[in-house]
CSV table of C-alpha atoms in Angstrom, one decimal:
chain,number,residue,atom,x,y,z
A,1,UNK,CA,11.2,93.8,179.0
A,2,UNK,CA,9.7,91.9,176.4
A,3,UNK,CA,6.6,93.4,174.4
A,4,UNK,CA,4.3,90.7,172.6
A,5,UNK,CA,3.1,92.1,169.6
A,6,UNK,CA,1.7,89.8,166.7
A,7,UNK,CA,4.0,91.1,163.5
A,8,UNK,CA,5.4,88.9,161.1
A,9,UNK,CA,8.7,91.0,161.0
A,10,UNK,CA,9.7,92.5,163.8
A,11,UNK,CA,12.7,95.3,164.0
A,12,UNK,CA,15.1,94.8,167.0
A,13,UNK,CA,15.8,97.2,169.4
A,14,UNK,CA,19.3,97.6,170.2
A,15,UNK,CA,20.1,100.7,171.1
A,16,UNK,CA,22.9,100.6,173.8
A,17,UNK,CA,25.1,103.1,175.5
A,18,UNK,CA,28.7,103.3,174.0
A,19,UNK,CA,31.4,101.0,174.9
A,20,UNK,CA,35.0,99.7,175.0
A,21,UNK,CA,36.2,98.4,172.3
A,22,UNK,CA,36.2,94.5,172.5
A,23,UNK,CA,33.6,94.8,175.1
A,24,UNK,CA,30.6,91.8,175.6
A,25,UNK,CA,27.1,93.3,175.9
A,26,UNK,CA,24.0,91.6,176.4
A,27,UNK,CA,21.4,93.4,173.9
A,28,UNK,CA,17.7,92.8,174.2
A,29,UNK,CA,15.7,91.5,171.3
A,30,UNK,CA,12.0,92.7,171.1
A,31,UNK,CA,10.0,89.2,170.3
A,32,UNK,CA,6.3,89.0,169.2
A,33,UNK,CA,5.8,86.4,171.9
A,34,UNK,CA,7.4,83.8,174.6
A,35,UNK,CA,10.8,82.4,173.5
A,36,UNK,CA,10.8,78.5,173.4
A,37,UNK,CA,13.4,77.1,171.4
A,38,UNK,CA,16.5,78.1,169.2
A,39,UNK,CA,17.8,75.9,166.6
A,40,UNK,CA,20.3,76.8,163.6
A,41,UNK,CA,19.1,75.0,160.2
A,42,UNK,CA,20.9,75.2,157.2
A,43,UNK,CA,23.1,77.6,158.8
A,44,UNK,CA,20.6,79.9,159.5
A,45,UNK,CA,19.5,80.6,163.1
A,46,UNK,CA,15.6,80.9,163.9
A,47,UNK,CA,13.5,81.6,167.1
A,48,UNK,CA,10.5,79.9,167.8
A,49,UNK,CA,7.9,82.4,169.6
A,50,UNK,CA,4.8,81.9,171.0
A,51,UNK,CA,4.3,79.0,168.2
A,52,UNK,CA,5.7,80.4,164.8
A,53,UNK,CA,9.0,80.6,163.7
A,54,UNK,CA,11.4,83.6,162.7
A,55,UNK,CA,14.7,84.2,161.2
A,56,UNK,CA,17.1,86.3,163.0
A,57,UNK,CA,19.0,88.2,159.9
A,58,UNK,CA,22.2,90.4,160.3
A,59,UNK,CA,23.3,93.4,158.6
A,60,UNK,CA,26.0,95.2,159.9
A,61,UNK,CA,25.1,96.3,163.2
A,62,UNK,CA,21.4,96.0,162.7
A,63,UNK,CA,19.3,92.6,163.5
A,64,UNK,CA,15.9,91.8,161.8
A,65,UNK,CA,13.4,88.9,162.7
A,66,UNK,CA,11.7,87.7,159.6
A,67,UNK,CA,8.8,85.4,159.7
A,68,UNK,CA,9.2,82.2,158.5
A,69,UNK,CA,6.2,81.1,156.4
A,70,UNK,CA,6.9,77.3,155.9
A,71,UNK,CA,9.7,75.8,159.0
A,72,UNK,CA,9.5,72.4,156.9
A,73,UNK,CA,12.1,70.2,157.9
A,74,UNK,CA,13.4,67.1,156.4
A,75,UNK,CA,11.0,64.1,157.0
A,76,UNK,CA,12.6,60.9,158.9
A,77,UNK,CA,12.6,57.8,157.4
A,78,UNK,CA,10.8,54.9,159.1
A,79,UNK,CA,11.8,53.6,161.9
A,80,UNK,CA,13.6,57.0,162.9
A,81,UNK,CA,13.8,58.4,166.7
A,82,UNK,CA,10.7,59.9,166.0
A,83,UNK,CA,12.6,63.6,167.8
A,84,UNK,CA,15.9,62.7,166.4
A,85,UNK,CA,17.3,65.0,164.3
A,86,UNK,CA,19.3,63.7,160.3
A,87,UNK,CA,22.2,64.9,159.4
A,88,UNK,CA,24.3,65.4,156.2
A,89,UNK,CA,28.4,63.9,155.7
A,90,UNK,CA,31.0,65.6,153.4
A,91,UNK,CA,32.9,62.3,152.5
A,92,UNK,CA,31.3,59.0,152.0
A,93,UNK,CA,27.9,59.5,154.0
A,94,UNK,CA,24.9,61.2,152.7
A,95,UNK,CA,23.2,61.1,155.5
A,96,UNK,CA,23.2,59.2,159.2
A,97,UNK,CA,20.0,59.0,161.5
A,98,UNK,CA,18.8,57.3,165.2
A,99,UNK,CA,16.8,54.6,164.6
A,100,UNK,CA,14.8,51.7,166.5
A,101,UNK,CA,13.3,53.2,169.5
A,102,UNK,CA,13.4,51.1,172.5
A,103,UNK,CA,12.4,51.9,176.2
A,104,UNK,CA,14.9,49.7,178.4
A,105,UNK,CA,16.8,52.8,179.2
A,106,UNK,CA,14.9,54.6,182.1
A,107,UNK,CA,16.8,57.6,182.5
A,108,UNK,CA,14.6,60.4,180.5
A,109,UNK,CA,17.1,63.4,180.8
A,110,UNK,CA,16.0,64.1,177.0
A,111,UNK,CA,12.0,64.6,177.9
A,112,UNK,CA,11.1,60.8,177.5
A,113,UNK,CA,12.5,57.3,178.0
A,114,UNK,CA,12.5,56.4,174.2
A,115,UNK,CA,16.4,56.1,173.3
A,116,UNK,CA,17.7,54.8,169.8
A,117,UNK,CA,19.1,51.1,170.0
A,118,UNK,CA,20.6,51.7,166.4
A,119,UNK,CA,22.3,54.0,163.9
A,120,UNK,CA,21.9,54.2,160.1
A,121,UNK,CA,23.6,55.4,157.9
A,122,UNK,CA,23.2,55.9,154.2
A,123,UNK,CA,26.2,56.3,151.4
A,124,UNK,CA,26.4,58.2,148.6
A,125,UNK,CA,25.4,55.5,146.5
A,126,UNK,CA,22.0,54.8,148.3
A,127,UNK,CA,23.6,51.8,150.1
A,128,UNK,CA,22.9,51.4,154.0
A,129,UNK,CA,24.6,50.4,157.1
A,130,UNK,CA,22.8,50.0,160.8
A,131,UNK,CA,25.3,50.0,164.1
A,132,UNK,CA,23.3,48.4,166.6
A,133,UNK,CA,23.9,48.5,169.9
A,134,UNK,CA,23.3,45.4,172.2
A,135,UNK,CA,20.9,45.2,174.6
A,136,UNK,CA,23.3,46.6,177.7
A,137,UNK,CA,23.3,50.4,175.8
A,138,UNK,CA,21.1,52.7,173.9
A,139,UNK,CA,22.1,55.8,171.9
A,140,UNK,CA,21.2,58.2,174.5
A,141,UNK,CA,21.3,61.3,172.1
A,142,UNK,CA,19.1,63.0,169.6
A,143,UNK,CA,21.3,63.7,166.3
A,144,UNK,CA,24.8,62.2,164.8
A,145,UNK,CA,27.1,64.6,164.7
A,146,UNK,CA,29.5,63.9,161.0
A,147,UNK,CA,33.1,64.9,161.2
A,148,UNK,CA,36.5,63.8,160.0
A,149,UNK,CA,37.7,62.7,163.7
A,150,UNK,CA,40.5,60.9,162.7
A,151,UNK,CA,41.7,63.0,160.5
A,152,UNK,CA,42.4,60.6,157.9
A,153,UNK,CA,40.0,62.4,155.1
A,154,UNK,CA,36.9,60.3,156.0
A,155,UNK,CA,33.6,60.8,158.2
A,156,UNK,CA,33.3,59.5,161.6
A,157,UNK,CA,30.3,59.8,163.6
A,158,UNK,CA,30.2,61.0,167.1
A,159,UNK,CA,27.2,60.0,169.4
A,160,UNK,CA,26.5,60.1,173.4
A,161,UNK,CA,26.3,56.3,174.3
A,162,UNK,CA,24.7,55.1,177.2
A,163,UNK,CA,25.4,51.8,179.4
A,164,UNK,CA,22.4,50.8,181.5
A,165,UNK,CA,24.4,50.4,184.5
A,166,UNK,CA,27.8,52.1,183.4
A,167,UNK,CA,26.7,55.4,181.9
A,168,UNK,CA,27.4,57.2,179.6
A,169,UNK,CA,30.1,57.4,176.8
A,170,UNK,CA,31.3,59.4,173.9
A,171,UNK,CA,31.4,56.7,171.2
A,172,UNK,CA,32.9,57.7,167.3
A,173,UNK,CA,31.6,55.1,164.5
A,174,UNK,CA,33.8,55.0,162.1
A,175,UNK,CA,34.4,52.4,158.9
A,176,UNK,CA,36.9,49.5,159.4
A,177,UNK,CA,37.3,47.5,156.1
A,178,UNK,CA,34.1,49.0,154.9
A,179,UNK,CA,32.2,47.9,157.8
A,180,UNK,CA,30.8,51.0,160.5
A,181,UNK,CA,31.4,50.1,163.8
A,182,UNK,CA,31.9,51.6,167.3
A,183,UNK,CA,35.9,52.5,166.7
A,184,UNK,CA,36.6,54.8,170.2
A,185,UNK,CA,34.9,55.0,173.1
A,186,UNK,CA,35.1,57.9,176.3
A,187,UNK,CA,35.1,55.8,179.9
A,188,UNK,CA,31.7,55.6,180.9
A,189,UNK,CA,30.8,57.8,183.8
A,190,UNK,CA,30.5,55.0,186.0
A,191,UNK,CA,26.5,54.7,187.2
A,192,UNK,CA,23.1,54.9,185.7
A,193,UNK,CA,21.9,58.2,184.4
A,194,UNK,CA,25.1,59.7,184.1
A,195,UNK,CA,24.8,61.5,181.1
A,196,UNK,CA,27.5,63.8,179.0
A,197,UNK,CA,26.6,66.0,176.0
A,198,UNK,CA,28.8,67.3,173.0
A,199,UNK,CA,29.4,71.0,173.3
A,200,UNK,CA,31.5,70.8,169.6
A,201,UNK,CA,33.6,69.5,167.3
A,202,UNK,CA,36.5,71.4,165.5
A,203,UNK,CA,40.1,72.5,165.3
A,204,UNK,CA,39.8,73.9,168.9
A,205,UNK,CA,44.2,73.9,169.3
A,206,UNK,CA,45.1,75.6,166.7
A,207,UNK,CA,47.0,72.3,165.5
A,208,UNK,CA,45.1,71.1,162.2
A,209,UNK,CA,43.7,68.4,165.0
A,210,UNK,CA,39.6,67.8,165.5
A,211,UNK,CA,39.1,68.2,168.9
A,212,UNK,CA,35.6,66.9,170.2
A,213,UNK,CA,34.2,69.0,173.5
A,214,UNK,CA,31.5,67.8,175.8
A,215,UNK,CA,29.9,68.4,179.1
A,216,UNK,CA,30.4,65.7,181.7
A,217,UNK,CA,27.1,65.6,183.6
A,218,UNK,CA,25.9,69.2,182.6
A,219,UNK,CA,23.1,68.8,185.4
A,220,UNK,CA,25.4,68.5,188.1
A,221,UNK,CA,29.3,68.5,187.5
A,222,UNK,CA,29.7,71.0,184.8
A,223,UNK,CA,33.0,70.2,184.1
A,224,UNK,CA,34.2,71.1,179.6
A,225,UNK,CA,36.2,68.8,178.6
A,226,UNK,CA,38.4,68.4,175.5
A,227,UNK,CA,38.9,65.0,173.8
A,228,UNK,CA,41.6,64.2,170.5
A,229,UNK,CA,42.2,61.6,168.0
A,230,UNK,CA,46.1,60.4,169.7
A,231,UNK,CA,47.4,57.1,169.1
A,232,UNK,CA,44.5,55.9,167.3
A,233,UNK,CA,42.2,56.5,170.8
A,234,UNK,CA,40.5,59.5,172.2
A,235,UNK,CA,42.2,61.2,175.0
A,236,UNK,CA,41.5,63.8,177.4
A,237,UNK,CA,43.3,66.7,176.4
A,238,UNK,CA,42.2,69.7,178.9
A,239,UNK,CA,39.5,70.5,181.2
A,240,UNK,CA,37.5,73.5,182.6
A,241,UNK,CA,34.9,73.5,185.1
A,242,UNK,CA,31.5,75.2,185.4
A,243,UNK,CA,29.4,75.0,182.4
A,244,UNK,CA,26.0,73.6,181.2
A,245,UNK,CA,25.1,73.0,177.8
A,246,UNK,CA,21.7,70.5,178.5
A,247,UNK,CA,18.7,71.3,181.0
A,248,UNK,CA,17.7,68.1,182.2
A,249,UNK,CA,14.3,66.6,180.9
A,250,UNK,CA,14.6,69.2,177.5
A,251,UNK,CA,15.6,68.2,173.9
A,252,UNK,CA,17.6,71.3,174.0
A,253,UNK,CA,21.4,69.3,173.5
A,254,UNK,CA,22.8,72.4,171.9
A,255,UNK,CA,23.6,75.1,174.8
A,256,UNK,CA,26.8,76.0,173.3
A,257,UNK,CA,28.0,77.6,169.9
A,258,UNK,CA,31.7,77.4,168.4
A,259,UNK,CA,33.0,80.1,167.0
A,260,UNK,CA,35.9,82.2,166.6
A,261,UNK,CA,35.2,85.4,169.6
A,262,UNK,CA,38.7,86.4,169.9
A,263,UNK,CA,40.1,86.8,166.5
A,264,UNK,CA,43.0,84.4,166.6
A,265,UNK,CA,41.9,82.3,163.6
A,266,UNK,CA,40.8,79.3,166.1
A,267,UNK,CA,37.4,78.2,167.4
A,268,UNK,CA,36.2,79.0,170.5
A,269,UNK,CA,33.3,77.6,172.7
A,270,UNK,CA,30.4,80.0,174.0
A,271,UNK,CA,28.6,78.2,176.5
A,272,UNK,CA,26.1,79.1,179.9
A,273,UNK,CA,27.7,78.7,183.5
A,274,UNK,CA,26.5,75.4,185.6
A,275,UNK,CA,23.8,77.7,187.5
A,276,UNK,CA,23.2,78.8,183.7
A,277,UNK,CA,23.1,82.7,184.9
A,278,UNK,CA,26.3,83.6,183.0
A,279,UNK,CA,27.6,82.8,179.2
A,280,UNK,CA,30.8,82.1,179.4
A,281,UNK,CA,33.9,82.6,176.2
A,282,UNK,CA,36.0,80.0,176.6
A,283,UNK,CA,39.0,78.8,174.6
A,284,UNK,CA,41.8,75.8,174.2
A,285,UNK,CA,44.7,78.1,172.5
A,286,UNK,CA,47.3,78.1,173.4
A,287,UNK,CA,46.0,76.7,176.5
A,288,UNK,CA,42.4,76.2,178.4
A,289,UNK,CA,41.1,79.8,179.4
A,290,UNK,CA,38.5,81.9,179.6
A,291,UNK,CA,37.9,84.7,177.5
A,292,UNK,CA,34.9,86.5,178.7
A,293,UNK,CA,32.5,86.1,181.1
A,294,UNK,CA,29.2,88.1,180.6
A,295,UNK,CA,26.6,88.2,183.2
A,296,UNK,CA,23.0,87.4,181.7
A,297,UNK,CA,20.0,89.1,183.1
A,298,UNK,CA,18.0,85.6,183.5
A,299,UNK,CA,19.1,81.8,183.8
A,300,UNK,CA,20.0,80.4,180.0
A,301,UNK,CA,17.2,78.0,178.8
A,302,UNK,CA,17.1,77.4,175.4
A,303,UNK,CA,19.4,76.0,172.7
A,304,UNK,CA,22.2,79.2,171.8
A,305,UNK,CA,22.5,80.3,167.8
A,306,UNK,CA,25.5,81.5,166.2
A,307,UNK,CA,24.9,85.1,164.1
A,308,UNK,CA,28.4,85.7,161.9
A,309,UNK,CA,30.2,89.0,162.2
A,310,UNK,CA,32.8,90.9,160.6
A,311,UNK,CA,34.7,91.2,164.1
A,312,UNK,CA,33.2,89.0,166.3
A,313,UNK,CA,30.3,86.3,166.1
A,314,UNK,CA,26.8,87.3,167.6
A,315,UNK,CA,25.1,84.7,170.2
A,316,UNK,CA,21.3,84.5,170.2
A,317,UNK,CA,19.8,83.0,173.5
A,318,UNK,CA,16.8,82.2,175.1
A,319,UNK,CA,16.4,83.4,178.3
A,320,UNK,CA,13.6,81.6,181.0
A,321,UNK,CA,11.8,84.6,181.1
A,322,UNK,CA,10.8,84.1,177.9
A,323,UNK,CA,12.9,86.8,176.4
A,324,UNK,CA,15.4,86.5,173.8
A,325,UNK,CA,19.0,88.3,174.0
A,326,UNK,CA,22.3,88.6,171.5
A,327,UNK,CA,25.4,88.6,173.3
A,328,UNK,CA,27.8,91.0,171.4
A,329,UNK,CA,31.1,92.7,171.1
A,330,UNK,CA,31.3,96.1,170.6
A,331,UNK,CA,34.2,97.6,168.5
């Protein structure tokens, strides 16, 4: 049970009875005040409760919240999704953004109806390119997501794209001739407001190959699925069902962490049952399985964090009671 005390660093208690080795334990987190949102900046994972922010620091075995004085993030340029989110490339891009709000999408799974009808993205020598979309899509999503897709040593950039009467897409941007353009699409799902959400991107075969996961309809199919860079086109590579990484009508896009939870040097995907009452360990070497399955002692409702650990990564979730839990293994 959660105890709301007003302290700007707070001590977790987390005190459990031994276990197995290799075990998954859900371990309470005394929080000052309600849980809200979770989201990793920098690398570093912080809480929002009951209005202010805190960092949630590991040592060892032992986890700290320390109060963060100043949550500044970077400002948007103008004309940005004013709740998109920027983010930072490793090759040629600086930077990419959502731009040029526009309401002829009516859908609102994301908390309104504004969508981005355009993406920018800026170089590393200050020069800028937009993708815009015609008017039959919008950029249904809140923040590019910059990774070499292709595998040919350069950025891509993977966004949800939606069709006004198709659906949605995965769509990777990538540069043809020095141009950025839509390079790959996903099928769309097939009808309005059918919406999918990316639940990671990285080497999830063990094969030196990006794999990109995503949710198809998280609201109400569930199903994880893995798509590859083959033949110069994304292709389905596996599939597992029952999983939710979105609440519908919530910014929170990032219900699922990727990490390596079973020690075999590849990334696995942590990420909350449809019914979003169990956190599921789920992994695509050599083959789609499941690794663990822990039970969670309210529904999943915030964004999850990812807390490094010298055995096993550390999962920080909101639950809707307001509480805030890690999800553990103990060796």
């Amino acid at each position: 049970m959660m105890r709301f005390r007003c302290v700007a660093f707070v001590c977790l208690a987390l005190t459990c009875a031994s276990a197995q080795a290799g075990e998954w334990r859900v371990r309470p987190v005394n929080v000052p005040a309600r849980v809200t949102d979770i989201e990793t900046v920098g690398g570093q994972v912080r809480v929002l409760a009951g209005g202010l922010w805190y960092a949630v620091k590991r040592a060892g075995d032992t986890f700290t919240l320390a109060f963060i004085d100043d949550p500044a993030l970077p400002k948007l340029p103008d004309g940005a999704l004013p709740d998109g989110h920027m983010a930072a490339g490793t090759h040629e891009i600086a930077r990419a953004w959502l731009a040029e709000p526009t309401d002829r999408y009516d859908h609102g799974a994301l908390g309104d109806k504004i969508e981005a009808a355009a993406l920018v993205i800026e170089m590393r020598d200050g020069t800028r390119q937009t993708v815009r979309l015609k008017g039959d899509a919008v950029f249904e999503d809140l923040k590019p997501r910059i990774a070499d897709v292709t595998g040919e040593g350069h950025d891509e950039i993977v966004l949800v794209k939606s069709y006004l009467k198709r659906g949605s897409a995965l769509a990777v941007i990538g540069a043809r001739k020095g141009k950025y353009e839509i390079v790959a699409e996903t099928p769309p799902l097939g009808a309005p407001h059918r919406w999918l959400d990316p639940a990671g991107i990285a080497d999830f075969t063990g094969d030196h190959k990006i794999g990109i996961a995503l949710v198809r309809e998280p609201h109400l199919v569930g199903s994880l699925e893995l798509w590859g860079w083959r033949d110069n086109k994304l292709q389905k590579l596996a599939e597992l069902p029952d999983a939710a990484n979105h609440i519908a009508g919530t910014r929170a896009i990032d219900m699922a962490v990727v990490g390596d939870f079973d020690g075999d040097n590849t990334p696995d995907i942590a990420i909350p049952s449809l019914d979003r009452t169990q956190l599921r360990i789920v992994s695509f070497a050599p083959r789609a399985r499941e690794i663990a399955r822990i039970a969670l002692p309210a529904k999943a409702a915030t964004n999850l964090g990812l807390i490094d650990g010298v055995t096993a990564p550390a999962v920080a979730l909101g639950l809707a009671d307001g509480s805030l839990i890690l999800v553990v293994r103990d060796d």
